[in-house]
Every structure is written in structure tokens, then in C-alpha cells.
PDB file of C-alpha atoms and ligand atoms in Angstrom:
ATOM      1  CA  MET E 128     104.199 -49.064 163.653  1.00 90.00           C
ATOM      2  CA  LYS E 129     105.536 -45.643 164.628  1.00 95.00           C
ATOM      3  CA  ALA E 130     103.432 -42.588 165.293  1.00 97.00           C
ATOM      4  CA  GLY E 131     104.427 -39.001 165.054  1.00 98.00           C
ATOM      5  CA  VAL E 132     103.272 -35.936 166.780  1.00 98.00           C
ATOM      6  CA  LEU E 133     103.761 -32.692 164.991  1.00 98.00           C
ATOM      7  CA  ALA E 134     105.815 -30.767 167.538  1.00 98.00           C
ATOM      8  CA  LEU E 135     106.048 -27.211 166.270  1.00 98.00           C
ATOM      9  CA  GLN E 136     103.721 -25.616 168.832  1.00 97.00           C
ATOM     10  CA  GLY E 137     100.885 -26.483 171.038  1.00 97.00           C
ATOM     11  CA  ALA E 138      99.959 -29.491 173.096  1.00 96.00           C
ATOM     12  CA  PHE E 139     102.156 -32.066 171.521  1.00 98.00           C
ATOM     13  CA  ARG E 140     103.739 -33.478 174.654  1.00 98.00           C
ATOM     14  CA  GLU E 141     100.401 -34.660 175.996  1.00 98.00           C
ATOM     15  CA  HIS E 142      99.661 -36.666 172.878  1.00 98.00           C
ATOM     16  CA  GLY E 143     103.016 -38.243 173.022  1.00 97.00           C
ATOM     17  CA  GLU E 144     102.245 -39.359 176.680  1.00 97.00           C
ATOM     18  CA  VAL E 145      98.881 -40.801 175.629  1.00 98.00           C
ATOM     19  CA  LEU E 146     100.458 -42.663 172.652  1.00 97.00           C
ATOM     20  CA  ASP E 147     103.273 -43.876 174.915  1.00 97.00           C
ATOM     21  CA  ALA E 148     100.676 -45.190 177.496  1.00 97.00           C
ATOM     22  CA  LEU E 149      99.041 -47.118 174.600  1.00 96.00           C
ATOM     23  CA  GLY E 150     102.434 -48.836 173.812  1.00 96.00           C
ATOM     24  CA  VAL E 151     102.866 -47.152 170.532  1.00 96.00           C
ATOM     25  CA  ALA E 152     106.354 -45.982 169.483  1.00 95.00           C
ATOM     26  CA  THR E 153     106.053 -42.223 169.088  1.00 97.00           C
ATOM     27  CA  ILE E 154     108.380 -39.484 167.957  1.00 98.00           C
ATOM     28  CA  GLU E 155     108.114 -35.713 167.850  1.00 98.00           C
ATOM     29  CA  VAL E 156     108.040 -34.444 164.327  1.00 98.00           C
ATOM     30  CA  ARG E 157     109.878 -31.239 163.647  1.00 98.00           C
ATOM     31  CA  THR E 158     111.590 -31.949 160.217  1.00 98.00           C
ATOM     32  CA  PRO E 159     110.748 -33.624 156.971  1.00 98.00           C
ATOM     33  CA  HIS E 160     113.312 -36.384 157.862  1.00 97.00           C
ATOM     34  CA  GLU E 161     111.259 -37.181 160.968  1.00 98.00           C
ATOM     35  CA  LEU E 162     108.055 -37.167 159.079  1.00 98.00           C
ATOM     36  CA  ALA E 163     109.361 -39.588 156.609  1.00 97.00           C
ATOM     37  CA  GLY E 164     109.586 -42.318 159.250  1.00 93.00           C
ATOM     38  CA  ILE E 165     106.135 -42.354 160.608  1.00 97.00           C
ATOM     39  CA  ASP E 166     102.957 -44.433 159.817  1.00 96.00           C
ATOM     40  CA  ALA E 167     100.406 -42.051 161.612  1.00 97.00           C
ATOM     41  CA  LEU E 168     100.514 -38.313 162.445  1.00 98.00           C
ATOM     42  CA  VAL E 169      98.883 -36.456 165.329  1.00 98.00           C
ATOM     43  CA  ILE E 170      98.425 -32.711 164.595  1.00 98.00           C
ATOM     44  CA  PRO E 171      97.829 -31.108 168.093  1.00 98.00           C
ATOM     45  CA  GLY E 172      95.854 -28.228 169.479  1.00 97.00           C
ATOM     46  CA  GLY E 173      97.531 -24.855 169.935  1.00 96.00           C
ATOM     47  CA  GLU E 174      97.271 -21.872 167.625  1.00 95.00           C
ATOM     48  CA  SER E 175      96.629 -22.711 163.961  1.00 96.00           C
ATOM     49  CA  THR E 176      97.866 -19.425 162.674  1.00 95.00           C
ATOM     50  CA  THR E 177     101.243 -19.856 164.429  1.00 96.00           C
ATOM     51  CA  MET E 178     101.435 -23.532 163.437  1.00 97.00           C
ATOM     52  CA  GLY E 179     100.611 -22.488 159.874  1.00 96.00           C
ATOM     53  CA  MET E 180     103.644 -20.162 159.844  1.00 95.00           C
ATOM     54  CA  LEU E 181     105.919 -22.719 161.568  1.00 97.00           C
ATOM     55  CA  LEU E 182     104.848 -25.338 158.880  1.00 97.00           C
ATOM     56  CA  ASP E 183     106.556 -23.046 156.344  1.00 96.00           C
ATOM     57  CA  THR E 184     109.726 -22.216 158.218  1.00 97.00           C
ATOM     58  CA  SER E 185     110.285 -25.918 159.128  1.00 97.00           C
ATOM     59  CA  GLY E 186     109.789 -26.993 155.603  1.00 97.00           C
ATOM     60  CA  LEU E 187     107.199 -29.418 156.635  1.00 98.00           C
ATOM     61  CA  ARG E 188     104.122 -28.059 154.841  1.00 98.00           C
ATOM     62  CA  GLU E 189     104.593 -29.600 151.359  1.00 98.00           C
ATOM     63  CA  PRO E 190     105.957 -33.015 152.791  1.00 98.00           C
ATOM     64  CA  ILE E 191     102.944 -33.311 155.095  1.00 98.00           C
ATOM     65  CA  ALA E 192     100.530 -32.304 152.296  1.00 98.00           C
ATOM     66  CA  GLU E 193     102.055 -35.068 150.056  1.00 98.00           C
ATOM     67  CA  ARG E 194     101.710 -37.629 152.930  1.00 98.00           C
ATOM     68  CA  LEU E 195      98.090 -36.626 153.401  1.00 98.00           C
ATOM     69  CA  ARG E 196      97.525 -37.125 149.704  1.00 96.00           C
ATOM     70  CA  GLU E 197      99.013 -40.539 150.096  1.00 96.00           C
ATOM     71  CA  SER E 198      96.406 -41.235 152.836  1.00 95.00           C
ATOM     72  CA  LEU E 199      98.676 -41.086 155.952  1.00 97.00           C
ATOM     73  CA  PRO E 200      96.459 -41.654 158.907  1.00 97.00           C
ATOM     74  CA  VAL E 201      96.169 -38.366 160.688  1.00 98.00           C
ATOM     75  CA  PHE E 202      94.473 -37.185 163.857  1.00 98.00           C
ATOM     76  CA  GLY E 203      93.955 -33.459 164.060  1.00 98.00           C
ATOM     77  CA  THR E 204      92.782 -31.984 167.510  1.00 98.00           C
ATOM     78  CA  CYS E 205      91.355 -28.412 167.805  1.00 98.00           C
ATOM     79  CA  ALA E 206      94.001 -26.298 165.925  1.00 97.00           C
ATOM     80  CA  GLY E 207      94.963 -29.516 164.169  1.00 98.00           C
ATOM     81  CA  LEU E 208      91.357 -29.892 162.969  1.00 98.00           C
ATOM     82  CA  ILE E 209      91.414 -26.354 161.478  1.00 98.00           C
ATOM     83  CA  LEU E 210      94.639 -27.208 159.687  1.00 98.00           C
ATOM     84  CA  LEU E 211      93.011 -30.254 158.037  1.00 98.00           C
ATOM     85  CA  ALA E 212      89.750 -28.582 157.084  1.00 98.00           C
ATOM     86  CA  ASP E 213      88.921 -27.368 153.583  1.00 96.00           C
ATOM     87  CA  ASP E 214      86.978 -24.227 154.634  1.00 95.00           C
ATOM     88  CA  VAL E 215      88.115 -22.068 157.502  1.00 95.00           C
ATOM     89  CA  ILE E 216      86.025 -19.156 158.511  1.00 94.00           C
ATOM     90  CA  ASP E 217      87.570 -16.405 160.622  1.00 89.00           C
ATOM     91  CA  GLY E 218      91.038 -17.451 159.915  1.00 84.00           C
ATOM     92  CA  ARG E 219      93.888 -15.060 158.978  1.00 86.00           C
ATOM     93  CA  PRO E 220      93.688 -14.071 155.414  1.00 84.00           C
ATOM     94  CA  ASP E 221      97.056 -15.836 154.756  1.00 82.00           C
ATOM     95  CA  GLN E 222      95.999 -18.854 156.653  1.00 84.00           C
ATOM     96  CA  GLU E 223      96.035 -21.969 154.331  1.00 87.00           C
ATOM     97  CA  PRO E 224      94.841 -25.194 155.602  1.00 92.00           C
ATOM     98  CA  PHE E 225      95.682 -28.593 154.159  1.00 97.00           C
ATOM     99  CA  GLY E 226      92.068 -28.863 153.012  1.00 96.00           C
ATOM    100  CA  VAL E 227      91.839 -32.615 153.194  1.00 98.00           C
ATOM    101  CA  LEU E 228      88.819 -32.704 155.573  1.00 98.00           C
ATOM    102  CA  ASP E 229      85.489 -31.984 153.862  1.00 98.00           C
ATOM    103  CA  ALA E 230      84.264 -29.463 156.765  1.00 98.00           C
ATOM    104  CA  ARG E 231      83.418 -25.848 157.239  1.00 98.00           C
ATOM    105  CA  VAL E 232      85.077 -24.644 160.492  1.00 97.00           C
ATOM    106  CA  ARG E 233      84.699 -21.553 162.316  1.00 96.00           C
ATOM    107  CA  ARG E 234      87.723 -20.601 164.559  1.00 94.00           C
ATOM    108  CA  ASN E 235      87.106 -19.401 168.181  1.00 90.00           C
ATOM    109  CA  ALA E 236      83.374 -19.766 167.524  1.00 89.00           C
ATOM    110  CA  TYR E 237      82.355 -20.150 171.178  1.00 86.00           C
ATOM    111  CA  GLY E 238      83.323 -16.572 171.998  1.00 77.00           C
ATOM    112  CA  SER E 239      85.347 -15.187 175.115  1.00 67.00           C
ATOM    113  CA  GLN E 240      82.553 -16.215 177.653  1.00 62.00           C
ATOM    114  CA  LEU E 241      82.786 -19.850 176.693  1.00 66.00           C
ATOM    115  CA  ALA E 242      86.257 -19.893 175.566  1.00 82.00           C
ATOM    116  CA  SER E 243      87.115 -23.105 177.592  1.00 92.00           C
ATOM    117  CA  PHE E 244      84.630 -25.657 178.968  1.00 94.00           C
ATOM    118  CA  GLU E 245      84.288 -29.389 179.566  1.00 96.00           C
ATOM    119  CA  ALA E 246      81.484 -31.652 178.372  1.00 97.00           C
ATOM    120  CA  ASP E 247      80.490 -35.163 178.538  1.00 98.00           C
ATOM    121  CA  LEU E 248      80.283 -36.688 175.161  1.00 98.00           C
ATOM    122  CA  ASP E 249      78.567 -39.727 173.893  1.00 98.00           C
ATOM    123  CA  VAL E 250      80.932 -41.103 171.316  1.00 98.00           C
ATOM    124  CA  ARG E 251      79.417 -43.618 168.843  1.00 97.00           C
ATOM    125  CA  GLY E 252      80.588 -47.000 169.336  1.00 92.00           C
ATOM    126  CA  LEU E 253      82.909 -46.065 172.198  1.00 95.00           C
ATOM    127  CA  ALA E 254      82.415 -48.640 174.967  1.00 94.00           C
ATOM    128  CA  GLY E 255      82.956 -47.621 178.540  1.00 96.00           C
ATOM    129  CA  GLY E 256      80.599 -44.707 178.961  1.00 96.00           C
ATOM    130  CA  SER E 257      80.747 -40.965 177.950  1.00 98.00           C
ATOM    131  CA  PHE E 258      84.100 -39.163 177.259  1.00 98.00           C
ATOM    132  CA  ARG E 259      84.844 -36.053 179.381  1.00 98.00           C
ATOM    133  CA  ALA E 260      86.055 -33.498 176.718  1.00 98.00           C
ATOM    134  CA  VAL E 261      88.119 -30.496 177.250  1.00 97.00           C
ATOM    135  CA  PHE E 262      87.395 -27.550 174.941  1.00 97.00           C
ATOM    136  CA  ILE E 263      89.879 -24.788 174.680  1.00 95.00           C
ATOM    137  CA  ARG E 264      89.202 -21.764 172.391  1.00 94.00           C
ATOM    138  CA  ALA E 265      87.751 -24.448 170.223  1.00 96.00           C
ATOM    139  CA  PRO E 266      86.411 -24.142 166.702  1.00 96.00           C
ATOM    140  CA  VAL E 267      82.848 -25.027 165.677  1.00 97.00           C
ATOM    141  CA  VAL E 268      82.336 -27.388 162.784  1.00 98.00           C
ATOM    142  CA  GLU E 269      79.432 -25.777 160.988  1.00 98.00           C
ATOM    143  CA  ALA E 270      78.968 -28.458 158.129  1.00 98.00           C
ATOM    144  CA  VAL E 271      80.557 -31.575 156.948  1.00 98.00           C
ATOM    145  CA  GLY E 272      80.385 -33.332 153.488  1.00 98.00           C
ATOM    146  CA  ASP E 273      78.861 -36.771 152.858  1.00 98.00           C
ATOM    147  CA  ALA E 274      82.033 -38.582 153.286  1.00 97.00           C
ATOM    148  CA  VAL E 275      82.460 -37.384 156.836  1.00 98.00           C
ATOM    149  CA  GLU E 276      81.203 -39.594 159.543  1.00 98.00           C
ATOM    150  CA  VAL E 277      80.212 -37.758 162.716  1.00 98.00           C
ATOM    151  CA  LEU E 278      81.250 -39.714 165.795  1.00 98.00           C
ATOM    152  CA  ALA E 279      80.304 -37.204 168.567  1.00 98.00           C
ATOM    153  CA  GLU E 280      78.201 -33.951 168.696  1.00 98.00           C
ATOM    154  CA  HIS E 281      77.963 -31.285 171.220  1.00 97.00           C
ATOM    155  CA  ASP E 282      75.109 -28.595 171.093  1.00 94.00           C
ATOM    156  CA  GLY E 283      74.179 -29.913 167.706  1.00 96.00           C
ATOM    157  CA  HIS E 284      77.699 -29.501 166.112  1.00 97.00           C
ATOM    158  CA  PRO E 285      80.049 -32.295 165.219  1.00 98.00           C
ATOM    159  CA  VAL E 286      83.008 -32.340 167.608  1.00 98.00           C
ATOM    160  CA  LEU E 287      84.538 -35.617 166.533  1.00 98.00           C
ATOM    161  CA  VAL E 288      84.566 -36.755 162.964  1.00 98.00           C
ATOM    162  CA  ARG E 289      86.268 -39.226 160.787  1.00 97.00           C
ATOM    163  CA  GLN E 290      86.825 -39.260 156.970  1.00 97.00           C
ATOM    164  CA  GLY E 291      88.497 -42.288 155.802  1.00 95.00           C
ATOM    165  CA  ARG E 292      92.014 -42.217 157.543  1.00 96.00           C
ATOM    166  CA  ILE E 293      91.454 -38.655 158.867  1.00 97.00           C
ATOM    167  CA  PHE E 294      90.149 -38.385 162.397  1.00 98.00           C
ATOM    168  CA  ALA E 295      89.485 -34.856 163.855  1.00 98.00           C
ATOM    169  CA  SER E 296      88.190 -33.435 166.983  1.00 98.00           C
ATOM    170  CA  THR E 297      87.419 -29.851 168.140  1.00 98.00           C
ATOM    171  CA  PHE E 298      88.374 -30.836 171.740  1.00 98.00           C
ATOM    172  CA  HIS E 299      91.721 -31.929 173.372  1.00 98.00           C
ATOM    173  CA  PRO E 300      91.348 -35.777 173.971  1.00 98.00           C
ATOM    174  CA  GLU E 301      94.897 -35.743 175.241  1.00 98.00           C
ATOM    175  CA  LEU E 302      93.949 -33.644 178.318  1.00 97.00           C
ATOM    176  CA  SER E 303      91.227 -36.006 179.770  1.00 96.00           C
ATOM    177  CA  GLY E 304      93.330 -38.850 181.179  1.00 96.00           C
ATOM    178  CA  ASP E 305      91.266 -41.103 179.009  1.00 97.00           C
ATOM    179  CA  LEU E 306      92.912 -43.030 176.358  1.00 98.00           C
ATOM    180  CA  ARG E 307      89.885 -44.265 174.408  1.00 98.00           C
ATOM    181  CA  ILE E 308      89.802 -41.754 171.488  1.00 98.00           C
ATOM    182  CA  HIS E 309      93.397 -42.193 170.733  1.00 98.00           C
ATOM    183  CA  GLU E 310      92.883 -46.007 171.005  1.00 97.00           C
ATOM    184  CA  ARG E 311      89.995 -45.645 168.623  1.00 96.00           C
ATOM    185  CA  PHE E 312      91.910 -43.606 166.115  1.00 97.00           C
ATOM    186  CA  LEU E 313      94.813 -46.130 166.114  1.00 95.00           C
ATOM    187  CA  SER E 314      92.544 -49.175 165.803  1.00 92.00           C
ATOM    188  CA  GLU E 315      90.196 -47.803 163.043  1.00 85.00           C
ATOM    189  CA  VAL E 316      92.744 -46.156 160.772  1.00 78.00           C
ATOM    190  CA  MET E 317      95.672 -48.570 161.161  1.00 75.00           C
ATOM    191  CA  THR E 318      93.933 -51.638 159.980  1.00 66.00           C
TER     192      THR E 318
HETATM  193  N1  LIG K 651      91.811 -20.920 168.588  1.00 58.32           N
HETATM  194  C1  LIG K 651      92.817 -21.723 168.204  1.00 58.32           C
HETATM  195  C2  LIG K 651      93.080 -21.674 166.697  1.00 58.32           C
HETATM  196  O1  LIG K 651      92.381 -20.915 165.990  1.00 58.32           O
HETATM  197  C3  LIG K 651      92.600 -23.328 168.384  1.00 58.32           C
HETATM  198  C4  LIG K 651      92.727 -23.683 169.936  1.00 58.32           C
HETATM  199  C5  LIG K 651      93.208 -25.019 170.265  1.00 58.32           C
HETATM  200  O2  LIG K 651      93.715 -25.576 169.471  1.00 58.32           O
HETATM  201  N2  LIG K 651      92.909 -25.221 171.597  1.00 58.32           N
HETATM  202  O3  LIG K 651      94.071 -22.256 166.124  1.00 58.32           O
END
């Protein structure tokens, strides 16, 4: 099993460190060739508009879309969740997400006052107590389709969801020093 972390922009290094700590062979993905060799992909947080442009210049957009159509396990965090969603509000007009996650997502929805914050989450089925989650200019998931399982909520909004082999969070699980969410992603989608 080899995991890849999309390494065009954003918090990709930290995801790699978590996956390394879990003993998973991990590479940074910047080219279609690197994408071809992986069995699961993490799309990190960062800036979804910038990442979107870099998907085009790197030639990765269509190869990733194709792997997602073929059910590549994927974990999108924050900007990564925005890139997976099928309905993005307050995006740039030319912002085109992959559209594989049945969710309506509003970018930067917490406003400047609450741009970044931490919260303790009760994650369904996660042993070992609550998960301290770091939110950074996070999106808000306003609605999800029937196929989407909500694994954690904050203030009445889904913040960790699963749809088949797609995992997505509005927070940055790689910044908590807690490996459990990545572990859950790997164990649930790789079996
Ligand atoms: N606000 C960013 C965006 O719209 C997401 C922030 C993040 O990934 N931490 O892409």
C-alpha cells in the first residue's frame, strides 16, 4: 500500500509526517506519473483556488478526476474538501471542483473574526475520547446528500464526513499531533 499526498500547495508535509508515523509508505504527488503509483490520496488544506490553478498547470486535474471516478480512496482536508465537493458557494467563478462529494460547501464561512479556532470533536466510533480539531479559514458544509455519512459535527454542521471511499474534513487533522483520523481513513477505505 502506497499513499500519496497532493503536494502542489498547502499543508502537505504535515500529512506526510502523520502517514509516516502510521507506518504507511507515502510519496508527495506533483506529477501524473507519481499519481499513477499510489493506492490512496490525501488532498491537503491550503488555498483551493490556488490549488485549482496548479492542478491545471501540473497536468494533474484530469488524471486525478479519472482515479476518483475509479474509486481511488481520497481524504480531502479543508481546501481539499472544497476541491472534492460538488457544490461550492463563494468560490471563484472559474473554480471547478472535482464534484465527487455530494455536499454544498461555503468557503471561508466563519468570517474574519473566527477565521481560525480549535474545537473538541466527538467523532462517531473513534475510541480514545474527543479529537482536538484545528480549523483555519475553514469552509462550512451546509448540506450533504443521503450517501454521505456525517462522522462529526461542530455547531450543527458536518465537519468530518464519509461517502464510500471519500473522506473529508473541514479541519486540519494533520495539525493535532493525533493520528486517529488518518488511521480511521486508512482502515475504513483500504479494506
Ligand atoms: N479558505 C481556504 C480555501 O478556500 C481553505 C482554508 C484551508 O484549507 N485551511 O481554499
